[in-house]
């Protein structure tokens, strides 16, 4: 009897295991078909349920073929900016004999967000720290929530973000054609002052003092003390400007990215940028981009501490001691330092005039203002539209909508 009873128990145990396996498989099949019929839901960084990216409209589609039939004022403004850059690049491409093809190494400032199909070209001293923080939230897949919780030094760790130069040539061209590309620009002299204040007046930036400060003091200061030559921590703004316009500077080595030109960092005449934000309208432009990416309802661009910004008034003060000759050299000898829409008319205006706003309509119509509008835009000097032009389909769509 005992062997028979044991056999019955063994068969019963096997039956239960088979039944449990069947039930488990049945449940898995049900979940599989549910996931195929309904979009997978995930939690966004701030705890709101949102649908996965797959199957939704890309930022590029939302920009050029918006869901709303009537274009917003913001969309029209960005179309005007695109047209301005395109026209300027076309003019200078025709007039210039210098042609250049980009290589992957030229794309190391273009940060890629695969999840939202966006490419951001970061320009130091144009809110790039906060934009890198935002990109880390967008690409972190839940690792980060609030951009301002990310330390500034962590935002600049290269391994935290993927750049376009890390892809193969076919992958680069695919992303340039199909992803929404954007960058931010800033009044160039204000950007120079911001770079100077950050890198040469802060005691903690000893690496910049050693590498650049000592070089600037040695070249530009007569009768420099041994301590100044050794530390390089007391560079004057006038010396910094003299260093930038010195022909030997760029022959010796390329400009540091903090005062390198936007044209050299982002190549706007080679790459078709879909959105060009301005530092003066930073929050509005940034939140418009996040809206196009489909995350504007829960992710906002961080607000700035106004007290720490380099303002136009501050910039004017710094340039009061810079001669008109040196200002002109900054504007023309290194003309690609400038970028639209910051055209100038140097024959009629010095830097201190740049921030003096006309007070009457009559003043606005003076020849000075006319020259301001017609001055050659040097952002795209020696431009070429040969390779890595990106998003040609986007350009055609934009032109068809005019």
XYZ file of C-alpha atoms in Angstrom:
402
model
C 0.000 0.000 0.000
C 2.813 2.384 0.816
C 4.375 2.358 -2.686
C 0.956 2.944 -4.217
C 0.239 5.854 -1.883
C 3.633 7.431 -2.637
C 3.003 7.080 -6.357
C -0.364 8.820 -6.013
C 1.214 11.670 -4.055
C 3.996 12.026 -6.631
C 1.519 12.170 -9.524
C -0.588 14.696 -7.626
C 2.467 16.916 -7.098
C 3.362 16.719 -10.798
C -0.197 17.626 -11.786
C -0.150 20.666 -9.516
C 3.175 21.825 -11.029
C 1.859 21.389 -14.567
C -1.322 23.274 -13.677
C 0.655 26.144 -12.097
C 2.897 26.352 -15.174
C -0.098 26.507 -17.493
C -1.776 29.206 -15.423
C 1.432 31.260 -15.330
C 1.865 30.974 -19.083
C -1.775 31.972 -19.606
C -1.325 35.116 -17.477
C 1.861 36.068 -19.370
C 0.041 35.684 -22.697
C -2.775 37.955 -21.465
C -0.279 40.637 -20.363
C 1.551 40.384 -23.675
C -1.571 41.002 -25.741
C -2.630 43.851 -23.457
C 0.747 45.528 -23.982
C 0.320 45.198 -27.737
C -3.157 46.723 -27.679
C -2.454 49.564 -25.234
C 0.616 51.846 -25.000
C 3.025 51.059 -22.222
C 2.773 53.610 -19.452
C 5.776 54.856 -17.515
C 6.302 57.351 -14.774
C 7.875 60.649 -15.673
C 10.491 62.200 -13.363
C 7.840 64.164 -11.476
C 5.434 61.298 -10.904
C 2.959 61.886 -13.732
C 1.933 59.047 -16.026
C 2.876 59.735 -19.627
C 2.877 57.584 -22.738
C 6.014 56.177 -24.149
C 7.783 58.070 -26.950
C 7.188 55.351 -29.544
C 4.339 56.148 -31.864
C 4.020 59.831 -30.856
C 4.912 62.839 -32.996
C 8.561 63.887 -33.052
C 9.607 67.472 -32.183
C 10.554 68.011 -35.835
C 7.061 67.011 -36.967
C 5.475 69.219 -34.329
C 7.614 72.173 -35.410
C 7.066 72.042 -39.173
C 3.622 70.402 -39.197
C 2.063 71.601 -35.935
C -1.065 70.030 -34.525
C -2.597 73.497 -34.305
C -3.445 74.809 -37.761
C -2.592 78.422 -36.897
C 1.085 79.157 -36.221
C 1.841 80.798 -32.899
C 3.812 84.041 -32.629
C 6.708 82.020 -31.215
C 6.726 79.674 -34.210
C 6.698 82.641 -36.602
C 9.568 84.279 -34.693
C 11.709 81.169 -34.999
C 10.888 80.901 -38.705
C 12.204 84.455 -39.144
C 15.408 83.539 -37.307
C 15.890 80.457 -39.478
C 15.385 82.510 -42.628
C 17.898 85.110 -41.460
C 20.608 82.518 -40.885
C 19.834 80.686 -44.140
C 19.954 83.895 -46.205
C 23.184 85.078 -44.596
C 24.869 81.721 -45.078
C 23.775 81.595 -48.714
C 25.179 85.066 -49.436
C 28.498 84.356 -47.775
C 28.748 80.924 -49.380
C 28.537 82.538 -52.809
C 31.029 85.295 -51.972
C 33.556 83.105 -50.186
C 36.189 81.035 -51.919
C 36.915 78.950 -48.842
C 35.002 75.689 -48.702
C 35.151 73.210 -45.883
C 33.641 69.808 -45.169
C 32.838 68.935 -41.584
C 34.314 65.873 -39.936
C 32.910 63.972 -36.940
C 35.424 65.784 -34.728
C 33.603 69.046 -35.518
C 30.450 67.645 -33.912
C 31.651 67.160 -30.341
C 29.471 70.020 -29.064
C 26.245 68.502 -30.421
C 24.462 66.588 -27.649
C 22.034 63.872 -28.793
C 18.752 62.937 -27.100
C 17.640 59.669 -28.683
C 14.401 59.378 -26.691
C 13.008 62.714 -27.895
C 14.905 62.912 -31.214
C 16.662 66.197 -30.496
C 20.200 67.548 -30.957
C 21.457 70.463 -28.876
C 24.663 72.319 -29.734
C 25.986 73.768 -26.498
C 27.835 77.082 -26.437
C 29.691 77.862 -23.190
C 28.476 81.014 -21.424
C 25.061 80.744 -23.099
C 23.205 78.822 -20.378
C 24.865 75.564 -21.407
C 25.125 74.249 -17.819
C 21.374 74.384 -17.307
C 20.674 73.003 -20.764
C 23.030 70.106 -20.105
C 21.144 69.471 -16.866
C 17.863 69.414 -18.799
C 19.344 67.040 -21.379
C 20.476 64.735 -18.570
C 16.890 64.652 -17.272
C 15.550 63.956 -20.773
C 18.066 61.192 -21.525
C 18.368 59.759 -18.007
C 15.220 57.580 -18.252
C 14.207 58.254 -14.673
C 17.686 58.580 -13.186
C 17.226 62.332 -12.717
C 14.122 64.343 -11.886
C 14.811 68.001 -11.090
C 17.523 69.580 -13.312
C 18.715 71.832 -10.489
C 19.455 68.821 -8.299
C 22.270 67.907 -10.698
C 25.554 69.542 -9.567
C 27.091 71.874 -12.144
C 30.337 69.902 -12.313
C 28.385 66.684 -12.983
C 26.579 68.346 -15.886
C 29.946 68.897 -17.568
C 31.148 65.283 -17.229
C 31.420 64.175 -20.858
C 30.290 60.597 -20.193
C 26.902 61.787 -18.882
C 25.750 62.879 -22.343
C 26.266 61.382 -25.779
C 27.543 63.671 -28.534
C 27.098 63.334 -32.287
C 30.777 62.653 -33.008
C 30.404 59.285 -31.239
C 28.240 57.906 -34.068
C 29.185 56.477 -37.450
C 28.887 58.679 -40.556
C 25.561 57.100 -41.688
C 24.183 57.447 -38.140
C 25.295 61.100 -38.024
C 23.583 61.927 -41.311
C 20.402 60.114 -40.248
C 20.158 62.141 -37.024
C 20.987 65.434 -38.698
C 18.182 64.797 -41.168
C 15.510 63.498 -38.792
C 16.165 65.050 -35.370
C 15.258 68.579 -34.286
C 18.437 70.637 -33.919
C 18.755 73.767 -31.795
C 21.309 76.114 -30.262
C 21.373 79.319 -28.220
C 23.279 82.520 -28.987
C 24.180 85.562 -26.914
C 25.352 89.115 -27.581
C 29.029 88.336 -28.262
C 30.657 91.087 -26.206
C 28.433 90.222 -23.258
C 29.484 86.593 -23.651
C 33.164 87.634 -23.577
C 32.632 89.573 -20.354
C 30.809 86.613 -18.844
C 33.709 84.301 -19.765
C 36.241 86.742 -18.307
C 34.325 87.147 -15.045
C 33.914 83.410 -14.616
C 37.396 82.264 -15.603
C 39.673 85.086 -14.459
C 38.028 86.766 -11.468
C 37.054 83.659 -9.506
C 39.840 82.399 -7.224
C 38.810 78.743 -7.594
C 39.587 78.677 -11.344
C 43.276 78.018 -10.795
C 43.507 75.768 -13.869
C 42.500 78.672 -16.134
C 44.845 81.018 -14.279
C 47.759 78.646 -14.833
C 47.033 77.767 -18.452
C 45.762 81.090 -19.826
C 46.314 83.738 -17.162
C 50.085 83.289 -16.987
C 50.284 83.359 -20.788
C 48.210 86.559 -21.007
C 50.256 88.319 -18.317
C 53.535 87.313 -19.966
C 52.391 88.601 -23.356
C 50.360 91.672 -22.510
C 51.765 93.128 -19.292
C 54.936 95.170 -19.170
C 57.103 94.802 -16.077
C 54.943 91.973 -14.690
C 55.951 90.719 -11.257
C 57.289 87.229 -10.783
C 54.212 86.360 -8.716
C 51.852 87.469 -11.509
C 53.862 85.489 -14.056
C 53.680 82.435 -11.830
C 50.030 82.589 -10.726
C 48.222 84.405 -13.568
C 45.308 85.141 -11.226
C 45.022 88.919 -11.715
C 44.425 89.269 -15.469
C 42.815 92.603 -16.384
C 39.960 92.695 -18.885
C 42.002 94.970 -21.167
C 44.738 92.328 -21.217
C 42.202 89.608 -21.990
C 40.880 91.584 -24.994
C 44.430 92.278 -26.218
C 45.130 88.547 -26.012
C 42.041 87.749 -28.148
C 42.921 90.175 -30.940
C 46.611 89.260 -30.955
C 47.279 87.458 -34.296
C 49.673 85.065 -32.538
C 46.965 83.739 -30.208
C 45.092 81.513 -32.651
C 48.282 80.626 -34.504
C 49.576 79.160 -31.267
C 46.442 77.164 -30.407
C 42.646 77.301 -31.023
C 40.533 79.520 -28.814
C 39.209 77.945 -25.643
C 35.549 76.960 -26.050
C 34.455 79.622 -23.543
C 35.442 82.392 -25.960
C 35.454 80.418 -29.192
C 32.966 81.650 -31.804
C 29.509 80.120 -32.140
C 30.232 79.572 -35.804
C 33.278 77.455 -34.964
C 31.476 75.436 -32.290
C 28.128 74.748 -33.973
C 28.738 75.298 -37.729
C 25.363 76.929 -38.492
C 26.110 77.238 -42.201
C 26.832 73.522 -42.524
C 24.060 72.282 -40.242
C 20.466 73.401 -40.638
C 19.335 74.393 -37.141
C 15.587 74.205 -36.695
C 15.518 76.511 -33.676
C 17.854 79.331 -32.650
C 17.254 80.581 -29.142
C 18.517 83.872 -27.751
C 19.952 84.423 -24.292
C 17.699 87.469 -23.888
C 14.624 85.251 -24.299
C 16.193 82.158 -22.765
C 13.289 80.857 -20.693
C 10.637 81.462 -23.336
C 12.690 79.832 -26.113
C 13.740 76.928 -23.889
C 10.223 76.127 -22.740
C 9.019 76.290 -26.352
C 11.581 73.602 -27.219
C 10.459 71.456 -24.283
C 6.864 71.913 -25.423
C 7.764 70.655 -28.908
C 9.474 67.664 -27.292
C 6.221 66.782 -25.543
C 7.551 67.291 -22.009
C 6.525 70.897 -21.415
C 3.679 69.947 -19.095
C 6.001 68.619 -16.402
C 9.531 69.859 -17.212
C 10.409 73.561 -17.217
C 13.711 75.226 -17.936
C 15.412 76.322 -14.678
C 15.134 79.996 -13.837
C 18.326 81.959 -13.399
C 19.587 83.817 -10.356
C 19.411 87.317 -11.824
C 22.039 88.696 -9.436
C 24.790 86.509 -10.913
C 24.119 87.243 -14.579
C 26.418 89.346 -16.700
C 24.102 92.151 -17.790
C 24.355 94.630 -20.640
C 25.025 97.447 -18.155
C 27.869 95.429 -16.647
C 29.247 94.724 -20.114
C 29.189 98.425 -20.966
C 31.235 99.174 -17.849
C 33.854 96.592 -18.773
C 34.203 98.002 -22.294
C 34.515 101.628 -21.201
C 38.285 101.187 -20.964
C 38.590 99.316 -24.262
C 39.686 101.578 -27.094
C 37.564 101.992 -30.208
C 40.431 100.492 -32.187
C 40.401 97.313 -30.112
C 36.620 97.123 -30.308
C 36.819 97.368 -34.084
C 39.462 94.653 -34.171
C 37.200 92.409 -32.117
C 34.353 93.103 -34.514
C 36.201 92.665 -37.801
C 39.613 91.056 -37.387
C 37.877 88.312 -35.410
C 34.574 88.974 -37.100
C 33.156 85.484 -36.639
C 32.992 86.177 -32.892
C 29.685 87.877 -33.667
C 26.454 86.132 -34.496
C 22.946 87.114 -35.608
C 20.860 88.892 -34.714
C 23.637 91.022 -33.198
C 24.719 92.937 -36.307
C 26.609 96.161 -35.810
C 27.553 99.313 -37.689
C 31.034 100.012 -36.319
C 31.671 103.132 -38.379
C 28.855 104.897 -36.558
C 28.716 103.220 -33.171
C 31.143 102.196 -30.451
C 30.344 99.456 -28.004
C 28.858 101.803 -25.426
C 26.256 102.807 -28.032
C 25.165 99.227 -28.580
C 23.009 99.146 -25.491
C 21.578 102.646 -25.824
C 17.999 102.058 -26.917
C 16.314 104.706 -29.126
C 13.816 106.727 -27.138
C 11.677 107.989 -30.003
C 10.400 106.665 -33.307
C 12.287 109.447 -35.082
C 15.564 108.196 -33.636
C 14.853 104.697 -34.870
C 14.661 105.920 -38.463
C 18.051 107.658 -38.427
C 20.783 106.453 -40.863
C 22.518 104.813 -37.920
C 19.639 102.374 -37.504
C 19.528 101.764 -41.259
C 23.215 100.932 -41.271
C 22.616 98.634 -38.313
C 20.129 96.631 -40.346
C 22.218 96.504 -43.520
C 25.588 95.728 -41.983
C 27.141 92.476 -43.150
C 26.457 89.706 -40.714
C 29.863 88.191 -39.896
C 28.539 85.088 -38.100
C 28.687 83.129 -41.322
C 31.932 84.361 -42.861
C 33.505 81.766 -45.187
C 30.453 79.563 -45.052
C 29.866 76.353 -46.948
C 26.680 74.373 -47.425
C 28.420 71.255 -48.668
C 28.100 68.483 -46.118
C 26.225 67.655 -42.946
C 23.602 70.169 -44.038
C 21.010 68.147 -42.142
C 17.244 68.127 -42.325
C 16.893 69.073 -45.991
C 13.339 67.745 -45.806
C 12.681 70.181 -42.978
C 14.007 73.055 -45.085
C 11.726 72.117 -47.971
C 8.725 71.908 -45.638
C 9.513 75.290 -44.154
C 9.850 76.883 -47.588
C 6.575 75.377 -48.769
C 4.769 76.902 -45.807
C 5.918 80.482 -46.554
